[in-house]
Short mmCIF file of C-alpha atoms (C1' of nucleotides) in Angstrom, two decimals:
data_model
loop_
_atom_site.label_atom_id
_atom_site.label_comp_id
_atom_site.label_asym_id
_atom_site.label_seq_id
_atom_site.Cartn_x
_atom_site.Cartn_y
_atom_site.Cartn_z
CA MET U 1 104.77 86.61 88.88
CA ALA U 2 103.32 83.64 90.72
CA ASP U 3 105.16 84.66 93.83
CA GLN U 4 103.74 88.14 93.99
CA VAL U 5 102.11 89.02 97.25
CA ILE U 6 98.48 89.99 96.97
CA THR U 7 96.56 91.27 99.96
CA ARG U 8 93.09 92.64 100.10
CA PHE U 9 90.99 94.93 102.17
CA ALA U 10 87.39 93.77 102.22
CA PRO U 11 85.03 96.06 104.08
CA SER U 12 81.28 95.66 104.09
CA PRO U 13 79.56 98.87 103.10
CA THR U 14 77.05 98.92 105.91
CA GLY U 15 78.54 101.94 107.61
CA PHE U 16 81.49 104.24 107.48
CA LEU U 17 85.13 103.24 107.49
CA HIS U 18 85.92 103.05 111.17
CA ILE U 19 89.30 103.28 112.81
CA GLY U 20 89.78 99.52 113.14
CA GLY U 21 89.04 99.03 109.48
CA ALA U 22 91.44 101.81 108.63
CA ARG U 23 94.21 100.07 110.53
CA THR U 24 93.42 96.75 108.87
CA ALA U 25 93.67 98.50 105.53
CA LEU U 26 96.93 100.10 106.59
CA PHE U 27 98.46 96.77 107.58
CA ASN U 28 97.38 95.19 104.32
CA TRP U 29 98.74 98.11 102.39
CA LEU U 30 102.05 98.14 104.24
CA PHE U 31 102.48 94.42 103.91
CA ALA U 32 101.80 94.51 100.20
CA ARG U 33 104.06 97.49 99.65
CA HIS U 34 106.81 95.94 101.68
CA ALA U 35 106.72 92.84 99.52
CA GLY U 36 106.38 94.78 96.30
CA GLY U 37 102.94 93.28 95.84
CA LYS U 38 99.43 94.58 95.55
CA MET U 39 96.54 95.41 97.79
CA LEU U 40 93.17 94.78 96.25
CA LEU U 41 89.92 96.31 97.41
CA ARG U 42 86.76 94.26 97.59
CA ILE U 43 83.43 95.60 98.74
CA GLU U 44 81.48 92.90 100.53
CA ASP U 45 78.03 93.96 99.56
CA THR U 46 76.19 90.67 99.45
CA ASP U 47 73.87 91.94 102.15
CA ARG U 48 71.66 93.95 99.86
CA GLU U 49 69.49 95.25 102.64
CA ARG U 50 72.24 96.98 104.54
CA SER U 51 74.70 97.95 101.84
CA THR U 52 74.57 101.52 100.64
CA ASP U 53 76.31 103.52 97.97
CA ALA U 54 76.95 106.25 100.48
CA ALA U 55 78.90 103.82 102.63
CA ILE U 56 80.95 102.69 99.65
CA ALA U 57 81.76 106.29 98.81
CA ALA U 58 82.74 106.97 102.41
CA ILE U 59 85.09 103.99 102.44
CA LEU U 60 86.82 104.94 99.21
CA ASP U 61 87.06 108.52 100.34
CA GLY U 62 88.48 107.51 103.72
CA LEU U 63 91.12 105.27 102.21
CA THR U 64 92.10 107.93 99.75
CA TRP U 65 92.39 110.56 102.43
CA LEU U 66 94.55 108.25 104.51
CA GLY U 67 96.77 107.79 101.51
CA LEU U 68 96.12 104.08 101.11
CA ARG U 69 95.81 103.45 97.41
CA TRP U 70 94.46 100.11 96.37
CA ASP U 71 95.53 98.40 93.19
CA GLY U 72 93.26 97.64 90.30
CA GLU U 73 89.53 98.00 90.09
CA VAL U 74 87.27 97.88 93.10
CA ILE U 75 85.58 94.50 93.19
CA HIS U 76 81.96 94.28 94.20
CA GLN U 77 81.22 90.92 95.71
CA PHE U 78 77.56 90.99 94.84
CA GLN U 79 78.36 91.02 91.14
CA ARG U 80 80.09 87.70 91.51
CA ALA U 81 77.03 85.89 92.87
CA SER U 82 76.68 83.57 89.91
CA ARG U 83 80.25 82.41 90.30
CA HIS U 84 79.60 81.71 93.97
CA ARG U 85 76.49 79.74 93.10
CA GLU U 86 78.47 77.77 90.57
CA ILE U 87 80.94 76.71 93.22
CA ALA U 88 78.19 75.79 95.66
CA GLU U 89 76.67 73.54 93.05
CA GLN U 90 80.01 72.07 92.22
CA LEU U 91 80.42 71.13 95.84
CA LEU U 92 76.94 69.67 95.87
CA ALA U 93 77.68 67.56 92.81
CA ALA U 94 80.88 66.31 94.39
CA GLY U 95 79.02 65.20 97.49
CA LYS U 96 80.84 67.78 99.63
CA ALA U 97 77.64 69.68 100.31
CA TYR U 98 73.97 68.92 100.68
CA TYR U 99 70.50 70.43 100.64
CA CYS U 100 69.06 71.28 104.00
CA TYR U 101 65.35 71.83 104.37
CA ALA U 102 65.27 72.94 107.96
CA THR U 103 63.17 76.06 108.35
CA PRO U 104 64.36 79.17 110.20
CA GLN U 105 61.83 78.39 112.89
CA GLU U 106 63.21 74.90 113.24
CA LEU U 107 66.74 76.25 113.52
CA ASP U 108 65.73 78.73 116.19
CA ASP U 109 64.18 75.97 118.24
CA MET U 110 67.24 73.83 117.75
CA ARG U 111 69.54 76.58 119.02
CA ALA U 112 67.30 77.49 121.92
CA LYS U 113 67.16 73.89 123.02
CA ALA U 114 70.91 73.49 122.73
CA ARG U 115 71.57 76.57 124.85
CA ALA U 116 69.10 75.45 127.44
CA GLY U 117 70.85 72.11 127.59
CA GLY U 118 74.23 73.75 128.01
CA ARG U 119 75.42 72.81 124.58
CA ALA U 120 76.73 75.04 121.83
CA PRO U 121 73.97 76.31 119.55
CA ARG U 122 75.00 74.44 116.46
CA TYR U 123 73.19 72.95 113.50
CA ASP U 124 72.68 69.28 114.25
CA GLY U 125 73.18 67.96 110.73
CA ARG U 126 69.68 66.59 110.43
CA TRP U 127 69.69 66.77 106.62
CA ARG U 128 73.27 65.76 106.19
CA ASP U 129 72.54 62.17 105.21
CA ARG U 130 68.91 62.36 104.28
CA SER U 131 67.77 61.92 100.76
CA PRO U 132 66.31 64.98 99.04
CA SER U 133 63.35 62.78 98.19
CA GLU U 134 62.27 63.22 101.79
CA ALA U 135 62.14 66.95 101.31
CA PRO U 136 59.05 68.57 102.74
CA PRO U 137 56.88 70.25 100.10
CA GLY U 138 57.11 73.97 99.65
CA VAL U 139 60.39 74.45 101.49
CA LYS U 140 63.24 75.95 99.55
CA PRO U 141 66.48 74.40 100.74
CA VAL U 142 69.80 75.96 101.54
CA ILE U 143 73.05 74.29 100.60
CA ARG U 144 75.26 73.36 103.51
CA LEU U 145 78.86 72.25 103.54
CA LYS U 146 79.41 68.68 104.59
CA ALA U 147 82.12 69.54 107.08
CA PRO U 148 84.34 66.93 108.69
CA GLN U 149 82.91 65.70 111.99
CA THR U 150 86.01 64.27 113.53
CA GLY U 151 89.62 65.32 113.76
CA GLU U 152 90.61 68.93 113.96
CA THR U 153 91.03 71.95 111.79
CA VAL U 154 94.38 73.58 112.36
CA LEU U 155 95.29 77.05 111.29
CA ASP U 156 98.84 78.33 111.14
CA ASP U 157 98.25 81.98 111.67
CA GLN U 158 101.05 84.49 111.12
CA VAL U 159 100.00 86.47 114.16
CA GLN U 160 98.08 84.08 116.35
CA GLY U 161 100.32 81.12 115.84
CA ARG U 162 98.91 77.61 115.69
CA VAL U 163 95.21 77.58 116.46
CA ALA U 164 93.21 74.36 116.48
CA TRP U 165 89.51 73.56 116.62
CA ALA U 166 87.97 70.17 117.19
CA ASN U 167 85.80 69.60 114.15
CA GLU U 168 82.96 68.47 116.33
CA ASN U 169 82.70 72.06 117.52
CA LEU U 170 82.20 73.34 114.02
CA ASP U 171 78.86 72.73 112.31
CA ASP U 172 77.81 72.47 108.68
CA LEU U 173 77.68 76.06 107.54
CA VAL U 174 75.31 77.41 104.93
CA LEU U 175 76.96 78.07 101.59
CA LEU U 176 73.99 79.11 99.53
CA ARG U 177 70.82 80.64 100.91
CA SER U 178 67.40 79.41 99.95
CA ASP U 179 67.03 82.36 97.60
CA GLY U 180 70.13 81.23 95.75
CA THR U 181 72.45 83.97 97.02
CA PRO U 182 75.81 83.05 98.51
CA THR U 183 76.66 83.49 102.15
CA TYR U 184 79.63 85.50 103.28
CA MET U 185 81.63 82.36 104.07
CA LEU U 186 81.37 81.02 100.56
CA ALA U 187 81.79 84.36 98.83
CA VAL U 188 84.95 85.21 100.74
CA VAL U 189 86.62 81.93 99.93
CA VAL U 190 85.71 81.98 96.27
CA ASP U 191 86.67 85.61 95.82
CA ASP U 192 89.97 85.36 97.62
CA HIS U 193 90.80 82.36 95.52
CA ASP U 194 89.76 83.92 92.23
CA MET U 195 91.51 87.18 93.04
CA GLY U 196 94.72 85.33 93.72
CA VAL U 197 94.96 86.61 97.28
CA THR U 198 98.06 85.22 98.92
CA HIS U 199 97.75 86.84 102.35
CA ILE U 200 94.62 87.55 104.33
CA ILE U 201 95.18 90.16 107.01
CA ARG U 202 92.06 90.99 108.97
CA GLY U 203 90.67 91.54 112.46
CA ASP U 204 90.78 88.63 114.85
CA ASP U 205 87.01 88.72 115.12
CA HIS U 206 87.36 86.58 112.00
CA LEU U 207 89.50 83.96 113.65
CA THR U 208 86.71 81.44 114.05
CA ASN U 209 85.58 82.18 110.53
CA ALA U 210 89.02 81.24 109.36
CA ALA U 211 88.46 77.69 110.57
CA ARG U 212 85.19 77.41 108.74
CA GLN U 213 86.60 78.94 105.60
CA MET U 214 89.48 76.55 105.84
CA GLN U 215 87.01 73.70 105.63
CA ILE U 216 85.63 75.16 102.44
CA TYR U 217 89.12 75.44 100.97
CA GLN U 218 89.70 71.81 101.84
CA ALA U 219 86.44 70.68 100.29
CA LEU U 220 87.38 72.54 97.14
CA ASP U 221 90.95 71.32 97.28
CA TRP U 222 92.15 74.87 96.89
CA GLN U 223 95.28 76.26 98.40
CA MET U 224 94.74 78.37 101.49
CA PRO U 225 96.09 81.88 101.54
CA ILE U 226 98.36 82.70 104.45
CA MET U 227 96.33 84.08 107.31
CA ALA U 228 97.11 86.82 109.81
CA HIS U 229 94.48 87.81 112.35
CA ILE U 230 95.30 91.06 114.02
CA PRO U 231 93.82 92.07 117.37
CA LEU U 232 91.01 94.54 117.48
CA ILE U 233 91.23 98.12 118.65
CA HIS U 234 89.33 98.86 121.80
CA GLY U 235 87.97 102.04 123.30
CA ALA U 236 89.55 103.81 126.25
CA ASP U 237 87.58 101.65 128.69
CA GLY U 238 88.87 98.43 127.18
CA ALA U 239 85.60 97.40 125.65
CA LYS U 240 85.07 97.06 121.98
CA LEU U 241 85.01 100.32 120.12
CA SER U 242 81.36 101.17 119.81
CA LYS U 243 79.12 104.11 119.17
CA ARG U 244 79.15 105.18 122.75
CA HIS U 245 82.80 105.99 122.73
CA GLY U 246 82.46 107.38 119.34
CA ALA U 247 83.09 104.58 116.93
CA LEU U 248 83.94 107.30 114.54
CA GLY U 249 84.23 107.22 110.82
CA ILE U 250 87.58 108.11 109.41
CA ASP U 251 86.11 111.40 108.20
CA ALA U 252 85.61 112.38 111.83
CA TYR U 253 89.35 112.24 112.31
CA ARG U 254 89.77 114.55 109.40
CA ALA U 255 87.23 116.91 110.94
CA MET U 256 89.18 116.87 114.18
CA GLY U 257 92.17 118.11 112.25
CA TYR U 258 94.50 115.15 112.22
CA LEU U 259 97.04 114.80 109.48
CA PRO U 260 96.82 111.56 107.47
CA ALA U 261 100.52 110.90 108.01
CA ALA U 262 100.17 111.31 111.77
CA LEU U 263 97.14 109.09 111.93
CA ARG U 264 98.93 106.44 109.91
CA ASN U 265 101.90 106.64 112.24
CA TYR U 266 99.71 106.39 115.31
CA LEU U 267 97.75 103.50 113.85
CA VAL U 268 100.74 101.48 112.82
CA ARG U 269 102.05 101.60 116.37
CA LEU U 270 98.80 100.20 117.66
CA GLY U 271 99.62 96.53 117.71
CA TRP U 272 102.86 96.69 115.82
CA SER U 273 106.26 97.84 116.96
CA HIS U 274 109.80 98.13 115.80
CA GLY U 275 111.83 98.28 118.98
CA ASP U 276 111.49 101.64 120.68
CA LYS U 277 110.90 103.53 117.49
CA GLU U 278 107.85 105.78 117.59
CA PHE U 279 108.05 107.85 114.45
CA PHE U 280 108.07 106.39 110.97
CA THR U 281 108.05 108.07 107.64
CA THR U 282 105.86 106.25 105.16
CA GLU U 283 108.96 104.85 103.53
CA ALA U 284 110.36 103.62 106.83
CA MET U 285 107.03 102.07 107.66
CA ILE U 286 106.94 100.14 104.44
CA GLU U 287 110.55 99.19 104.86
CA THR U 288 110.23 97.80 108.36
CA PHE U 289 106.66 96.55 108.62
CA ASP U 290 106.26 92.85 109.24
CA LEU U 291 103.69 90.44 110.63
CA ALA U 292 106.15 88.93 113.08
CA HIS U 293 106.04 92.01 115.27
CA VAL U 294 102.31 92.39 115.35
CA GLY U 295 101.20 91.75 118.91
CA ARG U 296 98.35 89.51 119.93
CA SER U 297 96.64 91.60 122.56
CA PRO U 298 94.07 94.25 121.79
CA ALA U 299 95.10 97.89 122.03
CA ARG U 300 93.12 100.77 123.41
CA PHE U 301 92.73 103.85 121.35
CA ASP U 302 94.33 106.87 123.01
CA PHE U 303 93.40 110.24 121.61
CA LEU U 304 95.97 112.03 123.73
CA LYS U 305 98.82 110.16 122.15
CA LEU U 306 97.40 110.64 118.69
CA GLU U 307 97.15 114.33 119.41
CA ASN U 308 100.71 114.53 120.62
CA MET U 309 101.93 112.72 117.55
CA ASN U 310 99.90 114.98 115.34
CA GLY U 311 101.51 117.96 117.03
CA HIS U 312 104.93 116.60 116.14
CA TYR U 313 103.90 116.20 112.54
CA LEU U 314 102.45 119.68 112.51
CA ARG U 315 105.61 121.28 113.81
CA ALA U 316 107.74 119.29 111.42
CA SER U 317 105.65 120.28 108.42
CA ARG U 318 106.64 123.02 106.03
CA ASN U 319 104.56 126.16 106.38
CA GLU U 320 103.40 126.01 102.79
CA ASP U 321 102.26 122.43 103.25
CA LEU U 322 100.32 123.34 106.34
CA VAL U 323 98.55 126.16 104.62
CA ALA U 324 97.67 123.77 101.82
CA ALA U 325 96.49 121.13 104.29
CA LEU U 326 94.45 123.70 106.13
CA VAL U 327 92.86 124.98 102.97
CA GLU U 328 92.01 121.46 101.95
CA THR U 329 90.65 120.52 105.35
CA TRP U 330 88.83 123.79 105.91
CA PRO U 331 85.45 122.59 104.59
CA HIS U 332 85.63 119.50 106.78
CA LEU U 333 86.23 121.43 109.99
CA PRO U 334 83.31 122.47 112.14
CA ASP U 335 81.92 125.84 111.12
CA ARG U 336 82.76 129.03 112.93
CA ASN U 337 80.75 132.07 112.10
CA ASP U 338 83.64 134.40 112.82
CA MET U 339 85.71 132.72 110.15
CA PRO U 340 85.46 132.86 106.37
CA ARG U 341 84.05 129.77 104.67
CA THR U 342 86.84 129.67 102.18
CA LEU U 343 90.21 131.32 102.02
CA ASP U 344 91.20 133.61 99.20
CA ALA U 345 94.77 134.12 98.09
CA ARG U 346 95.32 137.09 100.37
CA GLN U 347 94.02 135.25 103.40
CA GLN U 348 96.20 132.30 102.58
CA ALA U 349 99.19 134.56 102.36
CA LYS U 350 98.34 135.98 105.74
CA LEU U 351 98.04 132.48 107.11
CA LEU U 352 101.41 131.58 105.69
CA ALA U 353 103.01 134.59 107.30
CA ALA U 354 101.58 133.71 110.69
CA MET U 355 102.25 129.98 110.35
CA PRO U 356 105.68 129.71 112.01
CA GLY U 357 104.30 130.88 115.31
CA LEU U 358 100.90 129.31 114.88
CA LYS U 359 102.11 125.79 114.37
CA GLU U 360 104.19 125.88 117.53
CA ARG U 361 101.10 125.93 119.66
CA ALA U 362 98.67 123.73 117.79
CA LYS U 363 98.27 119.99 117.93
CA THR U 364 95.67 119.66 115.24
CA LEU U 365 94.59 121.53 112.15
CA LEU U 366 91.51 122.47 114.08
CA GLU U 367 93.58 124.18 116.75
CA LEU U 368 95.68 125.71 114.04
CA ARG U 369 92.64 127.19 112.44
CA ASP U 370 91.23 128.43 115.72
CA GLY U 371 94.57 129.90 116.61
CA ALA U 372 94.47 131.86 113.41
CA ALA U 373 91.10 133.36 114.21
CA PHE U 374 92.63 136.71 115.03
CA LEU U 375 93.75 137.06 111.45
CA PHE U 376 90.19 137.10 110.27
CA ALA U 377 88.48 138.92 113.10
CA ALA U 378 86.41 142.00 112.30
CA ARG U 379 88.21 145.31 112.82
CA PRO U 380 88.43 147.36 114.82
CA LEU U 381 87.77 145.61 118.07
CA ALA U 382 85.58 147.36 120.53
CA LEU U 383 87.44 148.96 123.39
CA ASP U 384 85.74 148.94 126.73
CA ASP U 385 86.27 150.11 130.29
CA HIS U 386 87.64 146.76 131.27
CA ALA U 387 90.49 147.12 128.83
CA ALA U 388 91.13 150.57 130.19
CA SER U 389 91.35 149.26 133.73
CA ILE U 390 93.83 146.61 132.67
CA LEU U 391 95.91 149.43 131.36
CA GLU U 392 96.34 150.64 134.93
CA GLY U 393 97.95 147.31 135.84
CA GLY U 394 101.54 146.60 136.67
CA GLY U 395 102.73 145.84 133.19
CA ARG U 396 102.72 149.43 132.19
CA ALA U 397 106.19 150.24 133.32
CA HIS U 398 107.67 147.65 131.02
CA LEU U 399 105.52 148.67 128.16
CA ALA U 400 106.62 152.23 128.63
CA HIS U 401 110.00 151.24 127.29
CA LEU U 402 108.67 149.27 124.42
CA LEU U 403 105.85 151.34 123.07
CA PRO U 404 108.01 154.18 121.78
CA ARG U 405 110.14 151.71 119.90
CA LEU U 406 107.11 150.10 118.33
CA ALA U 407 105.69 153.49 117.50
CA ASP U 408 108.96 154.41 115.91
CA LEU U 409 109.12 151.23 113.94
CA ARG U 410 105.56 151.48 112.69
CA GLN U 411 105.43 155.21 112.35
CA TRP U 412 102.43 155.39 114.62
CA THR U 413 101.48 158.03 117.11
CA PRO U 414 102.12 157.09 120.74
CA ALA U 415 98.41 157.05 121.50
CA ALA U 416 97.61 154.85 118.55
CA THR U 417 100.40 152.50 119.41
CA GLU U 418 99.14 152.07 122.90
CA ALA U 419 95.64 151.42 121.64
CA VAL U 420 96.89 148.84 119.23
CA VAL U 421 98.80 147.00 121.90
CA ARG U 422 95.88 147.17 124.24
CA ASN U 423 93.67 145.75 121.55
CA TYR U 424 96.17 143.03 120.88
CA ALA U 425 96.30 142.07 124.53
CA GLU U 426 92.58 141.80 124.73
CA GLU U 427 92.30 139.79 121.61
CA MET U 428 94.97 137.37 122.65
CA ASN U 429 93.34 137.20 126.04
CA LEU U 430 96.45 138.48 127.75
CA LYS U 431 96.94 140.88 130.58
CA LEU U 432 98.59 143.98 129.35
CA GLY U 433 101.74 143.23 131.27
CA GLN U 434 102.00 139.96 129.51
CA VAL U 435 102.22 141.64 126.17
CA ALA U 436 105.56 143.12 127.03
CA GLN U 437 107.45 139.93 126.61
CA PRO U 438 106.29 138.92 123.15
CA LEU U 439 106.48 142.51 122.11
CA ARG U 440 110.05 142.79 123.19
CA ALA U 441 110.87 139.53 121.53
CA ALA U 442 109.32 140.75 118.33
CA LEU U 443 111.12 144.05 118.49
CA THR U 444 114.46 142.46 119.12
CA GLY U 445 113.94 139.98 116.32
CA ARG U 446 113.60 136.96 118.57
CA ALA U 447 110.06 136.38 117.51
CA THR U 448 108.97 133.68 119.89
CA SER U 449 105.46 134.95 119.69
CA PRO U 450 103.48 133.97 116.65
CA GLY U 451 102.71 136.53 114.09
CA ILE U 452 102.77 139.38 116.50
CA PHE U 453 103.62 141.75 113.70
CA GLU U 454 100.92 140.14 111.69
CA VAL U 455 98.51 141.12 114.39
CA PHE U 456 99.90 144.60 114.52
CA ASP U 457 99.67 144.86 110.82
CA VAL U 458 96.06 143.91 110.89
CA LEU U 459 95.25 146.08 113.85
CA GLY U 460 97.25 148.90 112.52
CA ARG U 461 95.60 149.22 109.17
CA GLU U 462 94.97 152.77 108.28
CA GLU U 463 91.24 152.77 108.69
CA SER U 464 91.30 150.88 111.96
CA LEU U 465 93.90 153.18 113.28
CA GLY U 466 91.77 156.17 112.57
CA ARG U 467 88.86 154.78 114.44
CA LEU U 468 91.01 153.66 117.31
CA GLN U 469 92.37 157.11 117.71
CA ASP U 470 88.87 158.49 117.88
CA GLN U 471 88.17 156.35 120.85
CA LEU U 472 91.11 157.56 122.81
CA PRO U 473 90.69 160.30 125.37
"C1'" G A 1 76.63 77.77 128.00
"C1'" C A 2 80.37 76.03 124.28
"C1'" G A 3 84.80 77.25 121.32
"C1'" C A 4 88.94 80.37 120.42
"C1'" C A 5 92.23 84.50 121.59
"C1'" C A 6 94.65 87.75 125.09
"C1'" A A 7 97.22 89.41 129.97
"C1'" U A 8 104.60 94.20 131.31
"C1'" C A 9 103.78 101.39 134.19
"C1'" G A 10 96.86 104.85 133.72
"C1'" U A 11 97.59 104.06 127.93
"C1'" C A 12 100.69 102.30 123.46
"C1'" U A 13 104.71 99.18 123.84
"C1'" A A 14 110.40 96.97 124.15
"C1'" G A 15 111.61 92.31 126.08
"C1'" C A 16 111.98 86.28 122.05
"C1'" G A 17 115.86 81.98 129.79
"C1'" G A 18 120.79 85.12 132.58
"C1'" U A 19 123.07 91.72 130.02
"C1'" C A 20 115.72 93.57 133.55
"C1'" C A 21 116.31 95.81 141.31
"C1'" A A 22 112.43 95.78 133.55
"C1'" G A 23 113.75 100.19 128.52
"C1'" G A 24 111.06 103.89 125.20
"C1'" A A 25 106.62 106.92 124.07
"C1'" C A 26 101.89 109.41 125.59
"C1'" G A 27 99.71 111.13 129.99
"C1'" U A 28 100.72 112.88 135.18
"C1'" C A 29 103.95 115.63 138.69
"C1'" G A 30 108.40 118.81 139.69
"C1'" C A 31 112.39 122.04 137.95
"C1'" C A 32 114.57 125.10 133.94
"C1'" C A 33 113.62 128.30 129.65
"C1'" U A 34 109.79 132.21 128.96
"C1'" U A 35 106.91 138.48 132.77
"C1'" U A 36 101.57 135.18 128.19
"C1'" C A 37 100.15 130.47 125.89
"C1'" A A 38 102.86 126.95 123.64
"C1'" C A 39 107.51 124.75 122.09
"C1'" G A 40 111.97 122.94 124.10
"C1'" G A 41 115.38 120.91 128.04
"C1'" C A 42 116.12 118.17 132.67
"C1'" G A 43 114.11 115.03 136.39
"C1'" A A 44 110.40 112.05 139.27
"C1'" A A 45 106.45 108.74 140.44
"C1'" A A 46 104.41 104.63 137.76
"C1'" A A 47 104.12 97.74 135.44
"C1'" C A 48 105.96 91.91 134.66
"C1'" A A 49 97.37 89.87 137.16
"C1'" C A 50 97.58 85.54 140.80
"C1'" G A 51 99.11 80.44 142.07
"C1'" G A 52 101.76 76.23 140.92
"C1'" G A 53 105.53 73.88 138.16
"C1'" U A 54 110.19 73.24 134.59
"C1'" U A 55 115.27 75.20 135.16
"C1'" C A 56 121.39 76.51 138.34
"C1'" G A 57 118.35 80.75 136.78
"C1'" A A 58 111.55 82.94 134.38
"C1'" G A 59 108.67 89.07 132.55
"C1'" U A 60 110.43 85.36 129.06
"C1'" C A 61 108.64 77.96 128.83
"C1'" C A 62 104.29 74.62 130.84
"C1'" C A 63 99.62 74.02 133.75
"C1'" G A 64 95.77 76.15 136.52
"C1'" U A 65 92.96 80.46 138.55
"C1'" U A 66 91.16 85.23 137.80
"C1'" G A 67 90.14 89.11 134.55
"C1'" G A 68 89.27 90.94 129.51
"C1'" G A 69 87.99 90.15 124.32
"C1'" C A 70 86.01 87.64 119.95
"C1'" G A 71 82.89 84.00 117.81
"C1'" C A 72 78.72 80.62 118.00
"C1'" G A 73 72.84 83.72 111.77
"C1'" C A 74 69.81 81.60 105.32
"C1'" C A 75 74.88 89.40 108.82
"C1'" A A 76 79.43 90.49 107.11
#
RNA sequence: GCGCCCAUCGUCUAGCGGUCCAGGACGUCGCCCUUUCACGGCGAAAACACGGGUUCGAGUCCCGUUGGGCGCGCCA
């Protein structure tokens, strides 16, 4: 199994799983699936200050909701600290790393001076060739990599192509902090190696890191995984996705009523393409996904297109599945006090009955739910003078033909029938004349209007009917 | 400031030297369907950032300019 592809998704649990991370996970997942390999999940929690359990939970939950299953146990980087330290010391013993006693203050000054002088703010290597015997008292050293100072570090990236850095532009990075904990650079390299990762697919904000990590691989004489740095996702204004244009957690997308499959489809098309094809089933995605067709320019996130795509998925979904999805998503949707908090079997059945028409005019589960509001509205609706005045409008002539048929069909009195229709019009925010068309369609069996009989059924319930009749002249 | 990456319609993108007076999708606009709202159908406007090369021929290759982005921590 030496040839098995192993990818990994390695988020740091300092916040929620954002959309860019979700896409990175998706690409890793697709690539692994395509190759019949595995995607591992590693939580990069070496920053103890900022890592939280809540963030870890949110990440796992987000991935699960998106349908991206990782393989094997979740690996927590922090638990591997002793292994990282061991490697740092091994490097030290081999003369590939050294103790550096420069204080944080000293480093700040160094960087400030470099910037002022128009040079890159890099560590100047002042302890690189000094003997530890010169160490100042009371300063705990860090361990730095003795990186090559000449030549270049060349990365063959699957997405970015050949990228080269002059080694003089790369400084001696810290491997082990003065408190003995590993830095991210070291931990990533050691973990990816130990986990047998064959392909690293991550955001291109890591591109420069790749060069530095490459130097660690070389010092260790380890084989480099294949790298693929994918472009970042930007906000609508082209700038990096940040809080101000709602750098949203993946759970926010659930709360907005997007279907996981639709979001996956939208995300995979952000930066990757397969000719003109827009829609992919999960199977097709796995089948056709490749690194070769990942673009190199950043993509802007477009909610309108996501919404459109979600609408397609909604309409293509089976009614039963939508009811199930709605029931599952219900608690995540924003509250509405005119809606039940949970749906009982009867309400679900009602939803199912109304679904064919409902899903035609919704783009998200949220719209679907709001569109179904009439099913759960309190009965009877209040009738007012305004409704009565609408009744005087031009639509009446048409309705005059239809009402008797409805009355006949429902076994209602003419007056009750008219009240019901009037109520329906008001509730659907329609002029009375506009009711004629859906009503006719419903009566003739061409039910283009959603659940119109469902509405009538609700409105026409015995008790409501009685009260409605009381209100009629 | 230094390093690296990027650059086709408003947006996502196809395009891997000729088949591109540039194709698809979202959005926009118009028409049709429908006496509602949607859905659906048809159609339109809309792009190769700029300047130099290379070549018989460049959206496609090279260089530069401009404009974006990322990185430059004892954060990840």
